[in-house]
């Protein structure tokens, strides 16, 4: 299978800012090869019922994924991983929703 796309996997940690509020802080992004897929209809309705809207699915190698929760794809498109699925233990699908606009400044 050809890996047609490149995504940046971004680890996110929660830290306290100067006011004592918990905020998300982006770690160092890692670029990996991926395949972009559309969210399946069954995936969409299951997530929608839980209050999230899956927009896109990225398939990556299991060895490349370290439980990062934020993805950058393209120029300035950010996504949050809302669910993962691995059928064969070699590849993993990252089901993603659009990252909130106020957090789209990037790392």
PDB file of N, CA and C in Angstrom:
ATOM      1  N   UNK A   1       0.842  -1.182   0.000  1.00  0.00           N
ATOM      2  CA  UNK A   1       0.000   0.000   0.000  1.00  0.00           C
ATOM      3  C   UNK A   1       0.887   1.246   0.000  1.00  0.00           C
ATOM      4  N   UNK A   2       0.533   2.186  -0.808  1.00  0.00           N
ATOM      5  CA  UNK A   2       1.272   3.440  -0.862  1.00  0.00           C
ATOM      6  C   UNK A   2       0.798   4.388   0.230  1.00  0.00           C
ATOM      7  N   UNK A   3       1.716   5.065   0.834  1.00  0.00           N
ATOM      8  CA  UNK A   3       1.384   6.081   1.827  1.00  0.00           C
ATOM      9  C   UNK A   3       1.396   7.410   1.083  1.00  0.00           C
ATOM     10  N   UNK A   4       0.212   7.973   0.874  1.00  0.00           N
ATOM     11  CA  UNK A   4       0.048   9.130  -0.003  1.00  0.00           C
ATOM     12  C   UNK A   4       0.178  10.477   0.698  1.00  0.00           C
ATOM     13  N   UNK A   5       0.050  10.509   2.016  1.00  0.00           N
ATOM     14  CA  UNK A   5       0.008  11.776   2.738  1.00  0.00           C
ATOM     15  C   UNK A   5       1.044  11.806   3.851  1.00  0.00           C
ATOM     16  N   UNK A   6       1.321  13.009   4.318  1.00  0.00           N
ATOM     17  CA  UNK A   6       2.186  13.211   5.478  1.00  0.00           C
ATOM     18  C   UNK A   6       1.405  14.045   6.481  1.00  0.00           C
ATOM     19  N   UNK A   7       1.397  13.588   7.745  1.00  0.00           N
ATOM     20  CA  UNK A   7       0.743  14.341   8.809  1.00  0.00           C
ATOM     21  C   UNK A   7       1.748  14.594   9.920  1.00  0.00           C
ATOM     22  N   UNK A   8       1.484  15.599  10.726  1.00  0.00           N
ATOM     23  CA  UNK A   8       2.281  15.857  11.922  1.00  0.00           C
ATOM     24  C   UNK A   8       1.483  15.395  13.129  1.00  0.00           C
ATOM     25  N   UNK A   9       2.036  14.456  13.890  1.00  0.00           N
ATOM     26  CA  UNK A   9       1.438  14.013  15.136  1.00  0.00           C
ATOM     27  C   UNK A   9       1.970  14.908  16.250  1.00  0.00           C
ATOM     28  N   UNK A  10       1.065  15.515  17.016  1.00  0.00           N
ATOM     29  CA  UNK A  10       1.463  16.486  18.031  1.00  0.00           C
ATOM     30  C   UNK A  10       1.001  16.007  19.402  1.00  0.00           C
ATOM     31  N   UNK A  11       1.949  15.714  20.310  1.00  0.00           N
ATOM     32  CA  UNK A  11       1.544  15.348  21.667  1.00  0.00           C
ATOM     33  C   UNK A  11       1.040  16.592  22.407  1.00  0.00           C
ATOM     34  N   UNK A  12       0.024  16.413  23.231  1.00  0.00           N
ATOM     35  CA  UNK A  12      -0.542  17.530  23.993  1.00  0.00           C
ATOM     36  C   UNK A  12      -0.518  17.161  25.467  1.00  0.00           C
ATOM     37  N   UNK A  13      -0.004  18.079  26.287  1.00  0.00           N
ATOM     38  CA  UNK A  13      -0.021  17.885  27.733  1.00  0.00           C
ATOM     39  C   UNK A  13      -0.791  19.035  28.374  1.00  0.00           C
ATOM     40  N   UNK A  14      -1.319  18.778  29.558  1.00  0.00           N
ATOM     41  CA  UNK A  14      -2.041  19.807  30.298  1.00  0.00           C
ATOM     42  C   UNK A  14      -1.107  20.350  31.372  1.00  0.00           C
ATOM     43  N   UNK A  15      -0.906  21.677  31.367  1.00  0.00           N
ATOM     44  CA  UNK A  15      -0.036  22.346  32.345  1.00  0.00           C
ATOM     45  C   UNK A  15      -0.805  23.510  32.967  1.00  0.00           C
ATOM     46  N   UNK A  16      -0.293  24.013  34.064  1.00  0.00           N
ATOM     47  CA  UNK A  16      -0.906  25.183  34.693  1.00  0.00           C
ATOM     48  C   UNK A  16      -0.189  26.437  34.218  1.00  0.00           C
ATOM     49  N   UNK A  17      -0.968  27.442  33.834  1.00  0.00           N
ATOM     50  CA  UNK A  17      -0.378  28.707  33.399  1.00  0.00           C
ATOM     51  C   UNK A  17      -0.094  29.589  34.617  1.00  0.00           C
ATOM     52  N   UNK A  18       0.323  30.815  34.388  1.00  0.00           N
ATOM     53  CA  UNK A  18       0.663  31.741  35.455  1.00  0.00           C
ATOM     54  C   UNK A  18      -0.493  32.084  36.382  1.00  0.00           C
ATOM     55  N   UNK A  19      -1.718  31.850  35.941  1.00  0.00           N
ATOM     56  CA  UNK A  19      -2.907  32.133  36.744  1.00  0.00           C
ATOM     57  C   UNK A  19      -3.432  30.895  37.458  1.00  0.00           C
ATOM     58  N   UNK A  20      -2.733  29.774  37.312  1.00  0.00           N
ATOM     59  CA  UNK A  20      -3.148  28.537  37.943  1.00  0.00           C
ATOM     60  C   UNK A  20      -4.208  27.771  37.165  1.00  0.00           C
ATOM     61  N   UNK A  21      -4.515  28.230  35.960  1.00  0.00           N
ATOM     62  CA  UNK A  21      -5.499  27.552  35.119  1.00  0.00           C
ATOM     63  C   UNK A  21      -4.819  26.430  34.338  1.00  0.00           C
ATOM     64  N   UNK A  22      -5.548  25.344  34.127  1.00  0.00           N
ATOM     65  CA  UNK A  22      -5.015  24.249  33.325  1.00  0.00           C
ATOM     66  C   UNK A  22      -5.241  24.553  31.848  1.00  0.00           C
ATOM     67  N   UNK A  23      -4.155  24.517  31.084  1.00  0.00           N
ATOM     68  CA  UNK A  23      -4.212  24.785  29.647  1.00  0.00           C
ATOM     69  C   UNK A  23      -3.439  23.697  28.919  1.00  0.00           C
ATOM     70  N   UNK A  24      -3.796  23.488  27.656  1.00  0.00           N
ATOM     71  CA  UNK A  24      -3.086  22.518  26.838  1.00  0.00           C
ATOM     72  C   UNK A  24      -1.826  23.133  26.262  1.00  0.00           C
ATOM     73  N   UNK A  25      -0.765  22.348  26.243  1.00  0.00           N
ATOM     74  CA  UNK A  25       0.495  22.796  25.658  1.00  0.00           C
ATOM     75  C   UNK A  25       0.950  21.760  24.645  1.00  0.00           C
ATOM     76  N   UNK A  26       1.238  22.221  23.433  1.00  0.00           N
ATOM     77  CA  UNK A  26       1.683  21.320  22.375  1.00  0.00           C
ATOM     78  C   UNK A  26       3.135  20.928  22.575  1.00  0.00           C
ATOM     79  N   UNK A  27       3.421  19.651  22.291  1.00  0.00           N
ATOM     80  CA  UNK A  27       4.783  19.163  22.302  1.00  0.00           C
ATOM     81  C   UNK A  27       5.401  19.310  20.920  1.00  0.00           C
ATOM     82  N   UNK A  28       6.479  18.634  20.706  1.00  0.00           N
ATOM     83  CA  UNK A  28       7.196  18.710  19.433  1.00  0.00           C
ATOM     84  C   UNK A  28       6.516  17.796  18.418  1.00  0.00           C
ATOM     85  N   UNK A  29       6.081  18.349  17.270  1.00  0.00           N
ATOM     86  CA  UNK A  29       5.419  17.529  16.251  1.00  0.00           C
ATOM     87  C   UNK A  29       6.380  16.553  15.580  1.00  0.00           C
ATOM     88  N   UNK A  30       5.838  15.411  15.165  1.00  0.00           N
ATOM     89  CA  UNK A  30       6.593  14.414  14.400  1.00  0.00           C
ATOM     90  C   UNK A  30       5.852  14.151  13.109  1.00  0.00           C
ATOM     91  N   UNK A  31       6.554  14.182  12.007  1.00  0.00           N
ATOM     92  CA  UNK A  31       5.947  13.898  10.706  1.00  0.00           C
ATOM     93  C   UNK A  31       5.983  12.403  10.436  1.00  0.00           C
ATOM     94  N   UNK A  32       4.834  11.864   9.997  1.00  0.00           N
ATOM     95  CA  UNK A  32       4.741  10.448   9.648  1.00  0.00           C
ATOM     96  C   UNK A  32       3.942  10.315   8.360  1.00  0.00           C
ATOM     97  N   UNK A  33       4.146   9.204   7.663  1.00  0.00           N
ATOM     98  CA  UNK A  33       3.363   8.915   6.468  1.00  0.00           C
ATOM     99  C   UNK A  33       1.995   8.388   6.883  1.00  0.00           C
ATOM    100  N   UNK A  34       0.973   8.739   6.091  1.00  0.00           N
ATOM    101  CA  UNK A  34      -0.397   8.340   6.411  1.00  0.00           C
ATOM    102  C   UNK A  34      -1.211   8.210   5.137  1.00  0.00           C
ATOM    103  N   UNK A  35      -2.373   7.619   5.285  1.00  0.00           N
ATOM    104  CA  UNK A  35      -3.384   7.593   4.227  1.00  0.00           C
ATOM    105  C   UNK A  35      -4.611   8.311   4.755  1.00  0.00           C
ATOM    106  N   UNK A  36      -5.073   9.307   4.025  1.00  0.00           N
ATOM    107  CA  UNK A  36      -6.277  10.035   4.401  1.00  0.00           C
ATOM    108  C   UNK A  36      -7.477   9.265   3.886  1.00  0.00           C
ATOM    109  N   UNK A  37      -8.478   9.110   4.756  1.00  0.00           N
ATOM    110  CA  UNK A  37      -9.699   8.414   4.388  1.00  0.00           C
ATOM    111  C   UNK A  37     -10.894   9.257   4.822  1.00  0.00           C
ATOM    112  N   UNK A  38     -12.036   8.958   4.272  1.00  0.00           N
ATOM    113  CA  UNK A  38     -13.264   9.613   4.711  1.00  0.00           C
ATOM    114  C   UNK A  38     -13.819   8.872   5.923  1.00  0.00           C
ATOM    115  N   UNK A  39     -14.500   9.616   6.787  1.00  0.00           N
ATOM    116  CA  UNK A  39     -15.160   8.979   7.923  1.00  0.00           C
ATOM    117  C   UNK A  39     -16.335   8.162   7.394  1.00  0.00           C
ATOM    118  N   UNK A  40     -16.428   6.922   7.846  1.00  0.00           N
ATOM    119  CA  UNK A  40     -17.527   6.058   7.409  1.00  0.00           C
ATOM    120  C   UNK A  40     -18.839   6.528   8.024  1.00  0.00           C
ATOM    121  N   UNK A  41     -19.932   6.216   7.370  1.00  0.00           N
ATOM    122  CA  UNK A  41     -21.238   6.654   7.850  1.00  0.00           C
ATOM    123  C   UNK A  41     -21.531   6.087   9.239  1.00  0.00           C
ATOM    124  N   UNK A  42     -21.206   4.834   9.486  1.00  0.00           N
ATOM    125  CA  UNK A  42     -21.451   4.240  10.808  1.00  0.00           C
ATOM    126  C   UNK A  42     -20.612   4.942  11.869  1.00  0.00           C
ATOM    127  N   UNK A  43     -19.372   5.271  11.511  1.00  0.00           N
ATOM    128  CA  UNK A  43     -18.478   6.000  12.412  1.00  0.00           C
ATOM    129  C   UNK A  43     -19.074   7.366  12.739  1.00  0.00           C
ATOM    130  N   UNK A  44     -19.584   8.027  11.702  1.00  0.00           N
ATOM    131  CA  UNK A  44     -20.154   9.356  11.881  1.00  0.00           C
ATOM    132  C   UNK A  44     -21.311   9.320  12.864  1.00  0.00           C
ATOM    133  N   UNK A  45     -22.252   8.402  12.689  1.00  0.00           N
ATOM    134  CA  UNK A  45     -23.447   8.399  13.540  1.00  0.00           C
ATOM    135  C   UNK A  45     -23.128   7.974  14.961  1.00  0.00           C
ATOM    136  N   UNK A  46     -22.200   7.057  15.156  1.00  0.00           N
ATOM    137  CA  UNK A  46     -21.819   6.662  16.516  1.00  0.00           C
ATOM    138  C   UNK A  46     -21.192   7.832  17.258  1.00  0.00           C
ATOM    139  N   UNK A  47     -20.305   8.556  16.609  1.00  0.00           N
ATOM    140  CA  UNK A  47     -19.643   9.689  17.241  1.00  0.00           C
ATOM    141  C   UNK A  47     -20.611  10.846  17.437  1.00  0.00           C
ATOM    142  N   UNK A  48     -21.455  11.077  16.439  1.00  0.00           N
ATOM    143  CA  UNK A  48     -22.422  12.178  16.518  1.00  0.00           C
ATOM    144  C   UNK A  48     -23.347  11.983  17.710  1.00  0.00           C
ATOM    145  N   UNK A  49     -23.737  10.745  17.984  1.00  0.00           N
ATOM    146  CA  UNK A  49     -24.591  10.445  19.133  1.00  0.00           C
ATOM    147  C   UNK A  49     -23.878  10.762  20.447  1.00  0.00           C
ATOM    148  N   UNK A  50     -22.550  10.694  20.423  1.00  0.00           N
ATOM    149  CA  UNK A  50     -21.767  11.005  21.623  1.00  0.00           C
ATOM    150  C   UNK A  50     -21.384  12.484  21.702  1.00  0.00           C
ATOM    151  N   UNK A  51     -21.833  13.281  20.735  1.00  0.00           N
ATOM    152  CA  UNK A  51     -21.588  14.714  20.777  1.00  0.00           C
ATOM    153  C   UNK A  51     -20.359  15.204  20.043  1.00  0.00           C
ATOM    154  N   UNK A  52     -19.717  14.356  19.261  1.00  0.00           N
ATOM    155  CA  UNK A  52     -18.562  14.779  18.469  1.00  0.00           C
ATOM    156  C   UNK A  52     -18.851  14.520  16.998  1.00  0.00           C
ATOM    157  N   UNK A  53     -18.146  15.218  16.135  1.00  0.00           N
ATOM    158  CA  UNK A  53     -18.386  15.091  14.704  1.00  0.00           C
ATOM    159  C   UNK A  53     -17.097  14.667  13.994  1.00  0.00           C
ATOM    160  N   UNK A  54     -16.995  13.390  13.643  1.00  0.00           N
ATOM    161  CA  UNK A  54     -15.794  12.952  12.924  1.00  0.00           C
ATOM    162  C   UNK A  54     -15.760  13.544  11.522  1.00  0.00           C
ATOM    163  N   UNK A  55     -14.630  14.078  11.148  1.00  0.00           N
ATOM    164  CA  UNK A  55     -14.472  14.723   9.849  1.00  0.00           C
ATOM    165  C   UNK A  55     -13.607  13.913   8.897  1.00  0.00           C
ATOM    166  N   UNK A  56     -12.589  13.248   9.458  1.00  0.00           N
ATOM    167  CA  UNK A  56     -11.577  12.623   8.615  1.00  0.00           C
ATOM    168  C   UNK A  56     -10.942  11.468   9.387  1.00  0.00           C
ATOM    169  N   UNK A  57     -10.401  10.512   8.646  1.00  0.00           N
ATOM    170  CA  UNK A  57      -9.704   9.380   9.242  1.00  0.00           C
ATOM    171  C   UNK A  57      -8.316   9.307   8.606  1.00  0.00           C
ATOM    172  N   UNK A  58      -7.300   9.153   9.437  1.00  0.00           N
ATOM    173  CA  UNK A  58      -5.938   8.950   8.942  1.00  0.00           C
ATOM    174  C   UNK A  58      -5.497   7.556   9.361  1.00  0.00           C
ATOM    175  N   UNK A  59      -4.930   6.815   8.417  1.00  0.00           N
ATOM    176  CA  UNK A  59      -4.377   5.499   8.703  1.00  0.00           C
ATOM    177  C   UNK A  59      -2.864   5.632   8.775  1.00  0.00           C
ATOM    178  N   UNK A  60      -2.272   5.161   9.879  1.00  0.00           N
ATOM    179  CA  UNK A  60      -0.822   5.204  10.061  1.00  0.00           C
ATOM    180  C   UNK A  60      -0.351   3.845  10.568  1.00  0.00           C
ATOM    181  N   UNK A  61       0.922   3.630  10.565  1.00  0.00           N
ATOM    182  CA  UNK A  61       1.484   2.409  11.122  1.00  0.00           C
ATOM    183  C   UNK A  61       1.414   2.494  12.651  1.00  0.00           C
ATOM    184  N   UNK A  62       1.083   1.386  13.291  1.00  0.00           N
ATOM    185  CA  UNK A  62       0.985   1.354  14.754  1.00  0.00           C
ATOM    186  C   UNK A  62       2.293   1.804  15.389  1.00  0.00           C
ATOM    187  N   UNK A  63       3.412   1.411  14.812  1.00  0.00           N
ATOM    188  CA  UNK A  63       4.724   1.772  15.363  1.00  0.00           C
ATOM    189  C   UNK A  63       4.976   3.276  15.338  1.00  0.00           C
ATOM    190  N   UNK A  64       4.281   4.004  14.453  1.00  0.00           N
ATOM    191  CA  UNK A  64       4.471   5.455  14.345  1.00  0.00           C
ATOM    192  C   UNK A  64       3.597   6.246  15.311  1.00  0.00           C
ATOM    193  N   UNK A  65       2.599   5.612  15.908  1.00  0.00           N
ATOM    194  CA  UNK A  65       1.625   6.341  16.725  1.00  0.00           C
ATOM    195  C   UNK A  65       1.905   6.135  18.210  1.00  0.00           C
ATOM    196  N   UNK A  66       2.094   7.246  18.928  1.00  0.00           N
ATOM    197  CA  UNK A  66       2.382   7.211  20.360  1.00  0.00           C
ATOM    198  C   UNK A  66       1.294   7.901  21.173  1.00  0.00           C
ATOM    199  N   UNK A  67       0.042   7.678  20.791  1.00  0.00           N
ATOM    200  CA  UNK A  67      -1.116   8.230  21.498  1.00  0.00           C
ATOM    201  C   UNK A  67      -1.186   9.758  21.460  1.00  0.00           C
ATOM    202  N   UNK A  68      -0.645  10.361  20.402  1.00  0.00           N
ATOM    203  CA  UNK A  68      -0.792  11.803  20.230  1.00  0.00           C
ATOM    204  C   UNK A  68      -2.272  12.124  20.026  1.00  0.00           C
ATOM    205  N   UNK A  69      -2.701  13.288  20.485  1.00  0.00           N
ATOM    206  CA  UNK A  69      -4.122  13.642  20.398  1.00  0.00           C
ATOM    207  C   UNK A  69      -4.401  14.775  19.423  1.00  0.00           C
ATOM    208  N   UNK A  70      -3.367  15.340  18.823  1.00  0.00           N
ATOM    209  CA  UNK A  70      -3.556  16.446  17.884  1.00  0.00           C
ATOM    210  C   UNK A  70      -2.788  16.127  16.605  1.00  0.00           C
ATOM    211  N   UNK A  71      -3.395  16.486  15.466  1.00  0.00           N
ATOM    212  CA  UNK A  71      -2.788  16.226  14.164  1.00  0.00           C
ATOM    213  C   UNK A  71      -2.837  17.498  13.333  1.00  0.00           C
ATOM    214  N   UNK A  72      -1.739  17.769  12.640  1.00  0.00           N
ATOM    215  CA  UNK A  72      -1.722  18.852  11.653  1.00  0.00           C
ATOM    216  C   UNK A  72      -1.628  18.197  10.287  1.00  0.00           C
ATOM    217  N   UNK A  73      -2.515  18.656   9.380  1.00  0.00           N
ATOM    218  CA  UNK A  73      -2.519  18.122   8.021  1.00  0.00           C
ATOM    219  C   UNK A  73      -2.634  19.292   7.069  1.00  0.00           C
ATOM    220  N   UNK A  74      -1.745  19.353   6.104  1.00  0.00           N
ATOM    221  CA  UNK A  74      -1.779  20.461   5.147  1.00  0.00           C
ATOM    222  C   UNK A  74      -1.206  21.732   5.762  1.00  0.00           C
ATOM    223  N   UNK A  75      -1.597  22.853   5.197  1.00  0.00           N
ATOM    224  CA  UNK A  75      -1.047  24.144   5.632  1.00  0.00           C
ATOM    225  C   UNK A  75      -1.405  24.492   7.079  1.00  0.00           C
ATOM    226  N   UNK A  76      -2.675  24.643   7.360  1.00  0.00           N
ATOM    227  CA  UNK A  76      -3.092  25.038   8.706  1.00  0.00           C
ATOM    228  C   UNK A  76      -4.366  24.341   9.129  1.00  0.00           C
ATOM    229  N   UNK A  77      -4.460  23.034   8.903  1.00  0.00           N
ATOM    230  CA  UNK A  77      -5.618  22.258   9.318  1.00  0.00           C
ATOM    231  C   UNK A  77      -5.220  21.403  10.513  1.00  0.00           C
ATOM    232  N   UNK A  78      -5.909  21.612  11.615  1.00  0.00           N
ATOM    233  CA  UNK A  78      -5.631  20.859  12.835  1.00  0.00           C
ATOM    234  C   UNK A  78      -6.828  19.997  13.192  1.00  0.00           C
ATOM    235  N   UNK A  79      -6.542  18.778  13.678  1.00  0.00           N
ATOM    236  CA  UNK A  79      -7.589  17.838  14.052  1.00  0.00           C
ATOM    237  C   UNK A  79      -7.276  17.252  15.419  1.00  0.00           C
ATOM    238  N   UNK A  80      -8.350  16.853  16.128  1.00  0.00           N
ATOM    239  CA  UNK A  80      -8.216  16.162  17.409  1.00  0.00           C
ATOM    240  C   UNK A  80      -8.605  14.701  17.178  1.00  0.00           C
ATOM    241  N   UNK A  81      -7.783  13.786  17.695  1.00  0.00           N
ATOM    242  CA  UNK A  81      -8.078  12.361  17.591  1.00  0.00           C
ATOM    243  C   UNK A  81      -9.192  12.049  18.592  1.00  0.00           C
ATOM    244  N   UNK A  82     -10.322  11.548  18.089  1.00  0.00           N
ATOM    245  CA  UNK A  82     -11.436  11.238  18.981  1.00  0.00           C
ATOM    246  C   UNK A  82     -11.582   9.734  19.224  1.00  0.00           C
ATOM    247  N   UNK A  83     -10.961   8.920  18.354  1.00  0.00           N
ATOM    248  CA  UNK A  83     -11.032   7.475  18.527  1.00  0.00           C
ATOM    249  C   UNK A  83      -9.963   6.826  17.661  1.00  0.00           C
ATOM    250  N   UNK A  84      -9.485   5.686  18.103  1.00  0.00           N
ATOM    251  CA  UNK A  84      -8.540   4.914  17.300  1.00  0.00           C
ATOM    252  C   UNK A  84      -9.111   3.518  17.076  1.00  0.00           C
ATOM    253  N   UNK A  85      -8.672   2.893  15.981  1.00  0.00           N
ATOM    254  CA  UNK A  85      -9.134   1.550  15.668  1.00  0.00           C
ATOM    255  C   UNK A  85      -8.035   0.816  14.910  1.00  0.00           C
ATOM    256  N   UNK A  86      -7.699  -0.367  15.391  1.00  0.00           N
ATOM    257  CA  UNK A  86      -6.713  -1.195  14.703  1.00  0.00           C
ATOM    258  C   UNK A  86      -7.291  -2.585  14.509  1.00  0.00           C
ATOM    259  N   UNK A  87      -7.416  -2.996  13.255  1.00  0.00           N
ATOM    260  CA  UNK A  87      -7.985  -4.304  12.959  1.00  0.00           C
ATOM    261  C   UNK A  87      -6.916  -5.395  12.922  1.00  0.00           C
ATOM    262  N   UNK A  88      -5.711  -5.034  12.498  1.00  0.00           N
ATOM    263  CA  UNK A  88      -4.700  -6.075  12.295  1.00  0.00           C
ATOM    264  C   UNK A  88      -3.451  -5.911  13.157  1.00  0.00           C
ATOM    265  N   UNK A  89      -3.369  -4.879  13.991  1.00  0.00           N
ATOM    266  CA  UNK A  89      -2.213  -4.690  14.848  1.00  0.00           C
ATOM    267  C   UNK A  89      -1.014  -4.071  14.157  1.00  0.00           C
ATOM    268  N   UNK A  90      -1.086  -3.896  12.850  1.00  0.00           N
ATOM    269  CA  UNK A  90       0.017  -3.305  12.086  1.00  0.00           C
ATOM    270  C   UNK A  90      -0.285  -1.861  11.701  1.00  0.00           C
ATOM    271  N   UNK A  91      -1.552  -1.598  11.370  1.00  0.00           N
ATOM    272  CA  UNK A  91      -2.000  -0.254  11.011  1.00  0.00           C
ATOM    273  C   UNK A  91      -3.072   0.179  12.003  1.00  0.00           C
ATOM    274  N   UNK A  92      -3.179   1.489  12.199  1.00  0.00           N
ATOM    275  CA  UNK A  92      -4.190   2.026  13.101  1.00  0.00           C
ATOM    276  C   UNK A  92      -4.898   3.188  12.414  1.00  0.00           C
ATOM    277  N   UNK A  93      -6.204   3.258  12.582  1.00  0.00           N
ATOM    278  CA  UNK A  93      -6.977   4.370  12.033  1.00  0.00           C
ATOM    279  C   UNK A  93      -7.218   5.387  13.137  1.00  0.00           C
ATOM    280  N   UNK A  94      -6.948   6.640  12.827  1.00  0.00           N
ATOM    281  CA  UNK A  94      -7.168   7.744  13.764  1.00  0.00           C
ATOM    282  C   UNK A  94      -8.388   8.511  13.281  1.00  0.00           C
ATOM    283  N   UNK A  95      -9.483   8.368  13.991  1.00  0.00           N
ATOM    284  CA  UNK A  95     -10.720   9.063  13.643  1.00  0.00           C
ATOM    285  C   UNK A  95     -10.640  10.445  14.285  1.00  0.00           C
ATOM    286  N   UNK A  96     -10.802  11.502  13.460  1.00  0.00           N
ATOM    287  CA  UNK A  96     -10.526  12.861  13.927  1.00  0.00           C
ATOM    288  C   UNK A  96     -11.687  13.812  13.693  1.00  0.00           C
ATOM    289  N   UNK A  97     -11.779  14.810  14.575  1.00  0.00           N
ATOM    290  CA  UNK A  97     -12.703  15.924  14.385  1.00  0.00           C
ATOM    291  C   UNK A  97     -11.857  17.185  14.230  1.00  0.00           C
ATOM    292  N   UNK A  98     -12.464  18.216  13.674  1.00  0.00           N
ATOM    293  CA  UNK A  98     -11.744  19.478  13.496  1.00  0.00           C
ATOM    294  C   UNK A  98     -11.378  20.031  14.857  1.00  0.00           C
ATOM    295  N   UNK A  99     -10.148  20.497  14.984  1.00  0.00           N
ATOM    296  CA  UNK A  99      -9.686  21.081  16.240  1.00  0.00           C
ATOM    297  C   UNK A  99     -10.386  22.424  16.425  1.00  0.00           C
ATOM    298  N   UNK A 100     -10.767  22.794  17.649  1.00  0.00           N
ATOM    299  CA  UNK A 100     -11.480  24.061  17.868  1.00  0.00           C
ATOM    300  C   UNK A 100     -10.741  25.252  17.290  1.00  0.00           C
ATOM    301  N   UNK A 101     -11.476  26.169  16.689  1.00  0.00           N
ATOM    302  CA  UNK A 101     -10.874  27.328  16.011  1.00  0.00           C
ATOM    303  C   UNK A 101      -9.999  28.177  16.925  1.00  0.00           C
ATOM    304  N   UNK A 102     -10.391  28.343  18.186  1.00  0.00           N
ATOM    305  CA  UNK A 102      -9.587  29.185  19.079  1.00  0.00           C
ATOM    306  C   UNK A 102      -8.243  28.558  19.388  1.00  0.00           C
ATOM    307  N   UNK A 103      -8.092  27.261  19.106  1.00  0.00           N
ATOM    308  CA  UNK A 103      -6.837  26.582  19.375  1.00  0.00           C
ATOM    309  C   UNK A 103      -6.053  26.314  18.104  1.00  0.00           C
ATOM    310  N   UNK A 104      -6.391  26.934  16.988  1.00  0.00           N
ATOM    311  CA  UNK A 104      -5.758  26.640  15.706  1.00  0.00           C
ATOM    312  C   UNK A 104      -4.490  27.427  15.442  1.00  0.00           C
ATOM    313  N   UNK A 105      -3.925  28.053  16.434  1.00  0.00           N
ATOM    314  CA  UNK A 105      -2.698  28.802  16.225  1.00  0.00           C
ATOM    315  C   UNK A 105      -1.508  27.884  15.960  1.00  0.00           C
ATOM    316  N   UNK A 106      -1.621  26.640  16.449  1.00  0.00           N
ATOM    317  CA  UNK A 106      -0.551  25.672  16.185  1.00  0.00           C
ATOM    318  C   UNK A 106       0.548  25.757  17.196  1.00  0.00           C
ATOM    319  N   UNK A 107       1.490  24.811  17.134  1.00  0.00           N
ATOM    320  CA  UNK A 107       2.593  24.752  18.097  1.00  0.00           C
ATOM    321  C   UNK A 107       3.598  25.850  17.876  1.00  0.00           C
TER     322      UNK A 107
END
